[in-house]
């Protein structure tokens, strides 16, 4: 429903966005023209450059932490996405086999046995067998007698109660005994009608694992994507909390930066950590990073609540 609501909002607000985009383009053109015509002082340019560098540094911190956490979540969820269709197929296959397939096959067997042993089928089979075993007419010469037996043998079709359920045997019978073959075909249609519901259930039992595997794969991908987006949002919130410390916005001179580099290069702990400060409040790594995301998720939602309420009021909801 979230995706549908989002698409609905996009469709409803498209005209507003077009107007906003046009206004933004106009503002940009005005700003570009103002920058082209106005002469900026060196002091203004220096202050703007320092502010721009600070903003870019802050954005880099937020983006880097957000990307690291999203990659960690992707690393963890990728194997689960691959396993989900297999697990879905195996589990649903076992359940559908036990609760749909096996009972249906058992009922098919019962219907089959009851049908082939019914009086209606037995009577037809007796009639067919009698028609195929005609007595040799009396008064035939030896040559005529052999010819009659040969003709009877060629026209003989082995036909039992089980043959009524087999279309190919009925077709062969119709070539020798058309009328009795028609009767067998009527009974065959009756049998198919009795067995059809159970055959449909078997097809369903076979189809469930395939459908479940596809659905599991799609659902796992959707959930993984949502999880990565959510974790990225929480990661940006974590970075935002860390950046509340004003020390991150202090602009150091080139001399101060060079002095700090010398101090760090002579620090054995800094070298051991592969140039990652132990004082970094943004936890990296798969385990530490994911634990911090789980821990701060509730705090992020509480922080986001008033922002969402304001957004709803602005939209007029």
Tab-separated table of N, CA and C in Angstrom, residues 166-254:
chain	number	residue	atom	x	y	z
A	166	UNK	N	-8.220	-46.035	-19.981
A	166	UNK	CA	-7.105	-45.695	-20.873
A	166	UNK	C	-7.616	-45.399	-22.271
A	167	UNK	N	-7.430	-44.173	-22.702
A	167	UNK	CA	-7.984	-43.699	-23.965
A	167	UNK	C	-7.404	-44.452	-25.162
A	168	UNK	N	-6.103	-44.754	-25.145
A	168	UNK	CA	-5.478	-45.415	-26.298
A	168	UNK	C	-6.032	-46.828	-26.520
A	169	UNK	N	-6.341	-47.550	-25.427
A	169	UNK	CA	-6.902	-48.899	-25.558
A	169	UNK	C	-8.344	-48.853	-26.062
A	170	UNK	N	-9.063	-47.819	-25.673
A	170	UNK	CA	-10.442	-47.644	-26.156
A	170	UNK	C	-10.440	-47.347	-27.656
A	171	UNK	N	-9.482	-46.524	-28.102
A	171	UNK	CA	-9.376	-46.194	-29.531
A	171	UNK	C	-9.094	-47.449	-30.368
A	172	UNK	N	-8.265	-48.350	-29.868
A	172	UNK	CA	-7.980	-49.604	-30.586
A	172	UNK	C	-9.224	-50.492	-30.628
A	173	UNK	N	-9.969	-50.486	-29.515
A	173	UNK	CA	-11.190	-51.295	-29.447
A	173	UNK	C	-12.237	-50.802	-30.454
A	174	UNK	N	-12.337	-49.483	-30.613
A	174	UNK	CA	-13.336	-48.909	-31.524
A	174	UNK	C	-13.104	-49.338	-32.974
A	175	UNK	N	-11.861	-49.659	-33.342
A	175	UNK	CA	-11.562	-50.097	-34.703
A	175	UNK	C	-12.071	-51.509	-34.965
A	176	UNK	N	-12.148	-52.333	-33.882
A	176	UNK	CA	-12.580	-53.728	-34.020
A	176	UNK	C	-14.060	-53.884	-33.701
A	177	UNK	N	-14.470	-53.259	-32.571
A	177	UNK	CA	-15.875	-53.330	-32.138
A	177	UNK	C	-16.383	-51.906	-31.900
A	178	UNK	N	-16.801	-51.193	-32.932
A	178	UNK	CA	-17.179	-49.775	-32.829
A	178	UNK	C	-18.243	-49.487	-31.773
A	179	UNK	N	-19.302	-50.291	-31.721
A	179	UNK	CA	-20.400	-50.016	-30.798
A	179	UNK	C	-19.948	-50.150	-29.347
A	180	UNK	N	-19.240	-51.247	-29.069
A	180	UNK	CA	-18.744	-51.448	-27.708
A	180	UNK	C	-17.656	-50.432	-27.359
A	181	UNK	N	-16.921	-50.023	-28.363
A	181	UNK	CA	-15.912	-48.977	-28.151
A	181	UNK	C	-16.544	-47.660	-27.747
A	182	UNK	N	-17.694	-47.334	-28.335
A	182	UNK	CA	-18.430	-46.113	-27.978
A	182	UNK	C	-18.893	-46.176	-26.525
A	183	UNK	N	-19.391	-47.364	-26.109
A	183	UNK	CA	-19.823	-47.530	-24.720
A	183	UNK	C	-18.642	-47.340	-23.756
A	184	UNK	N	-17.476	-47.912	-24.147
A	184	UNK	CA	-16.281	-47.764	-23.312
A	184	UNK	C	-15.860	-46.303	-23.208
A	185	UNK	N	-16.030	-45.559	-24.310
A	185	UNK	CA	-15.659	-44.134	-24.316
A	185	UNK	C	-16.564	-43.328	-23.384
A	186	UNK	N	-17.853	-43.667	-23.333
A	186	UNK	CA	-18.798	-42.993	-22.422
A	186	UNK	C	-18.371	-43.208	-20.976
A	187	UNK	N	-17.988	-44.469	-20.668
A	187	UNK	CA	-17.531	-44.758	-19.305
A	187	UNK	C	-16.209	-44.054	-18.995
A	188	UNK	N	-15.355	-43.932	-19.992
A	188	UNK	CA	-14.079	-43.240	-19.800
A	188	UNK	C	-14.293	-41.771	-19.442
A	189	UNK	N	-15.257	-41.126	-20.112
A	189	UNK	CA	-15.588	-39.724	-19.807
A	189	UNK	C	-16.129	-39.591	-18.384
A	190	UNK	N	-16.923	-40.568	-17.985
A	190	UNK	CA	-17.455	-40.576	-16.625
A	190	UNK	C	-16.319	-40.679	-15.601
A	191	UNK	N	-15.342	-41.538	-15.905
A	191	UNK	CA	-14.189	-41.713	-15.017
A	191	UNK	C	-13.379	-40.413	-14.917
A	192	UNK	N	-13.159	-39.770	-16.059
A	192	UNK	CA	-12.400	-38.527	-16.070
A	192	UNK	C	-13.082	-37.436	-15.252
A	193	UNK	N	-14.402	-37.420	-15.327
A	193	UNK	CA	-15.161	-36.434	-14.558
A	193	UNK	C	-15.023	-36.684	-13.061
A	194	UNK	N	-15.000	-37.956	-12.661
A	194	UNK	CA	-14.843	-38.305	-11.244
A	194	UNK	C	-13.449	-37.945	-10.729
A	195	UNK	N	-12.452	-38.145	-11.586
A	195	UNK	CA	-11.060	-37.983	-11.162
A	195	UNK	C	-10.561	-36.542	-11.317
A	196	UNK	N	-11.271	-35.712	-12.113
A	196	UNK	CA	-10.816	-34.359	-12.435
A	196	UNK	C	-10.530	-33.478	-11.216
A	197	UNK	N	-11.417	-33.432	-10.188
A	197	UNK	CA	-11.136	-32.576	-9.026
A	197	UNK	C	-9.820	-32.913	-8.336
A	198	UNK	N	-9.531	-34.220	-8.264
A	198	UNK	CA	-8.290	-34.634	-7.600
A	198	UNK	C	-7.060	-34.295	-8.441
A	199	UNK	N	-7.196	-34.377	-9.773
A	199	UNK	CA	-6.084	-33.997	-10.646
A	199	UNK	C	-5.774	-32.509	-10.519
A	200	UNK	N	-6.841	-31.690	-10.366
A	200	UNK	CA	-6.634	-30.250	-10.180
A	200	UNK	C	-5.877	-29.973	-8.885
A	201	UNK	N	-6.210	-30.727	-7.852
A	201	UNK	CA	-5.518	-30.543	-6.563
A	201	UNK	C	-4.042	-30.906	-6.661
A	202	UNK	N	-3.742	-31.948	-7.434
A	202	UNK	CA	-2.338	-32.333	-7.627
A	202	UNK	C	-1.591	-31.220	-8.365
A	203	UNK	N	-2.225	-30.637	-9.383
A	203	UNK	CA	-1.598	-29.530	-10.110
A	203	UNK	C	-1.353	-28.341	-9.192
A	204	UNK	N	-2.315	-28.082	-8.307
A	204	UNK	CA	-2.154	-26.994	-7.331
A	204	UNK	C	-0.982	-27.292	-6.402
A	205	UNK	N	-0.895	-28.552	-5.952
A	205	UNK	CA	0.198	-28.956	-5.061
A	205	UNK	C	1.556	-28.781	-5.729
A	206	UNK	N	1.605	-29.009	-7.038
A	206	UNK	CA	2.859	-28.829	-7.791
A	206	UNK	C	3.147	-27.338	-8.001
A	207	UNK	N	2.092	-26.556	-8.230
A	207	UNK	CA	2.272	-25.130	-8.525
A	207	UNK	C	2.605	-24.277	-7.313
A	208	UNK	N	2.140	-24.698	-6.129
A	208	UNK	CA	2.366	-23.900	-4.912
A	208	UNK	C	3.847	-23.641	-4.649
A	209	UNK	N	4.725	-24.661	-4.675
A	209	UNK	CA	6.148	-24.393	-4.419
A	209	UNK	C	6.774	-23.430	-5.421
A	210	UNK	N	6.374	-23.546	-6.692
A	210	UNK	CA	6.928	-22.654	-7.721
A	210	UNK	C	6.493	-21.218	-7.457
A	211	UNK	N	5.200	-21.039	-7.188
A	211	UNK	CA	4.682	-19.699	-6.893
A	211	UNK	C	5.329	-19.142	-5.620
A	212	UNK	N	5.468	-19.986	-4.598
A	212	UNK	CA	6.061	-19.545	-3.334
A	212	UNK	C	7.510	-19.116	-3.525
A	213	UNK	N	8.251	-19.862	-4.339
A	213	UNK	CA	9.662	-19.518	-4.592
A	213	UNK	C	9.769	-18.137	-5.238
A	214	UNK	N	8.907	-17.882	-6.241
A	214	UNK	CA	8.922	-16.579	-6.925
A	214	UNK	C	8.508	-15.469	-5.964
A	215	UNK	N	7.414	-15.719	-5.215
A	215	UNK	CA	6.912	-14.721	-4.265
A	215	UNK	C	7.943	-14.431	-3.175
A	216	UNK	N	8.627	-15.476	-2.705
A	216	UNK	CA	9.650	-15.306	-1.665
A	216	UNK	C	10.804	-14.440	-2.168
A	217	UNK	N	11.204	-14.698	-3.421
A	217	UNK	CA	12.311	-13.929	-3.995
A	217	UNK	C	11.938	-12.452	-4.127
A	218	UNK	N	10.741	-12.196	-4.649
A	218	UNK	CA	10.280	-10.807	-4.827
A	218	UNK	C	10.132	-10.117	-3.474
A	219	UNK	N	9.495	-10.815	-2.511
A	219	UNK	CA	9.280	-10.236	-1.178
A	219	UNK	C	10.605	-9.956	-0.484
A	220	UNK	N	11.561	-10.878	-0.604
A	220	UNK	CA	12.872	-10.695	0.024
A	220	UNK	C	13.595	-9.492	-0.565
A	221	UNK	N	13.486	-9.304	-1.890
A	221	UNK	CA	14.122	-8.146	-2.534
A	221	UNK	C	13.486	-6.837	-2.087
A	222	UNK	N	12.143	-6.831	-2.015
A	222	UNK	CA	11.439	-5.620	-1.571
A	222	UNK	C	11.814	-5.282	-0.137
A	223	UNK	N	11.789	-6.313	0.731
A	223	UNK	CA	12.108	-6.085	2.142
A	223	UNK	C	13.557	-5.628	2.306
A	224	UNK	N	14.468	-6.255	1.543
A	224	UNK	CA	15.878	-5.892	1.621
A	224	UNK	C	16.095	-4.439	1.204
A	225	UNK	N	15.408	-4.024	0.128
A	225	UNK	CA	15.531	-2.644	-0.336
A	225	UNK	C	15.023	-1.662	0.703
A	226	UNK	N	13.857	-1.983	1.301
A	226	UNK	CA	13.288	-1.119	2.336
A	226	UNK	C	14.217	-1.065	3.546
A	227	UNK	N	14.819	-2.202	3.886
A	227	UNK	CA	15.730	-2.270	5.026
A	227	UNK	C	16.978	-1.424	4.777
A	228	UNK	N	17.489	-1.477	3.549
A	228	UNK	CA	18.670	-0.672	3.212
A	228	UNK	C	18.345	0.817	3.279
A	229	UNK	N	17.166	1.195	2.754
A	229	UNK	CA	16.763	2.606	2.786
A	229	UNK	C	16.592	3.076	4.224
A	230	UNK	N	15.913	2.234	5.047
A	230	UNK	CA	15.694	2.602	6.447
A	230	UNK	C	17.017	2.709	7.203
A	231	UNK	N	17.912	1.753	6.980
A	231	UNK	CA	19.198	1.784	7.667
A	231	UNK	C	20.010	3.004	7.248
A	232	UNK	N	19.901	3.371	5.946
A	232	UNK	CA	20.604	4.554	5.455
A	232	UNK	C	20.069	5.817	6.128
A	233	UNK	N	18.754	5.869	6.330
A	233	UNK	CA	18.147	7.027	6.993
A	233	UNK	C	18.607	7.132	8.446
A	234	UNK	N	18.614	5.985	9.130
A	234	UNK	CA	19.063	5.979	10.534
A	234	UNK	C	20.532	6.377	10.603
A	235	UNK	N	21.329	5.909	9.629
A	235	UNK	CA	22.757	6.246	9.603
A	235	UNK	C	22.957	7.754	9.444
A	236	UNK	N	22.159	8.384	8.585
A	236	UNK	CA	22.247	9.837	8.411
A	236	UNK	C	21.818	10.554	9.696
A	237	UNK	N	20.836	9.992	10.381
A	237	UNK	CA	20.412	10.560	11.669
A	237	UNK	C	21.552	10.464	12.688
A	238	UNK	N	22.257	9.307	12.707
A	238	UNK	CA	23.386	9.143	13.617
A	238	UNK	C	24.462	10.195	13.327
A	239	UNK	N	24.747	10.366	12.023
A	239	UNK	CA	25.748	11.366	11.643
A	239	UNK	C	25.297	12.764	12.043
A	240	UNK	N	24.015	13.021	11.887
A	240	UNK	CA	23.464	14.328	12.259
A	240	UNK	C	23.643	14.591	13.751
A	241	UNK	N	23.403	13.560	14.580
A	241	UNK	CA	23.556	13.705	16.028
A	241	UNK	C	25.013	14.002	16.394
A	242	UNK	N	25.934	13.270	15.714
A	242	UNK	CA	27.357	13.490	15.973
A	242	UNK	C	27.769	14.905	15.561
A	243	UNK	N	27.223	15.359	14.433
A	243	UNK	CA	27.589	16.673	13.899
A	243	UNK	C	26.958	17.832	14.668
A	244	UNK	N	26.146	17.519	15.690
A	244	UNK	CA	25.642	18.583	16.559
A	244	UNK	C	26.772	19.204	17.379
A	245	UNK	N	27.881	18.462	17.471
A	245	UNK	CA	29.052	18.982	18.154
A	245	UNK	C	29.664	20.095	17.293
A	246	UNK	N	29.707	21.334	17.779
A	246	UNK	CA	30.200	22.460	16.958
A	246	UNK	C	31.665	22.322	16.561
A	247	UNK	N	32.408	21.449	17.239
A	247	UNK	CA	33.832	21.293	16.909
A	247	UNK	C	34.024	20.776	15.479
A	248	UNK	N	33.005	20.079	14.957
A	248	UNK	CA	33.110	19.574	13.585
A	248	UNK	C	33.098	20.697	12.550
A	249	UNK	N	32.635	21.878	12.960
A	249	UNK	CA	32.503	22.990	12.012
A	249	UNK	C	33.615	24.032	12.168
A	250	UNK	N	34.566	23.711	13.020
A	250	UNK	CA	35.702	24.635	13.193
A	250	UNK	C	36.579	24.578	11.943
A	251	UNK	N	36.933	25.725	11.424
A	251	UNK	CA	37.771	25.789	10.230
A	251	UNK	C	39.231	25.949	10.660
A	252	UNK	N	40.033	24.928	10.352
A	252	UNK	CA	41.435	24.953	10.759
A	252	UNK	C	42.289	25.553	9.641
A	253	UNK	N	43.370	26.200	10.079
A	253	UNK	CA	44.303	26.772	9.112
A	253	UNK	C	45.201	25.672	8.558
A	254	UNK	N	45.804	25.878	7.398
A	254	UNK	CA	46.720	24.875	6.843
A	254	UNK	C	47.843	24.507	7.814
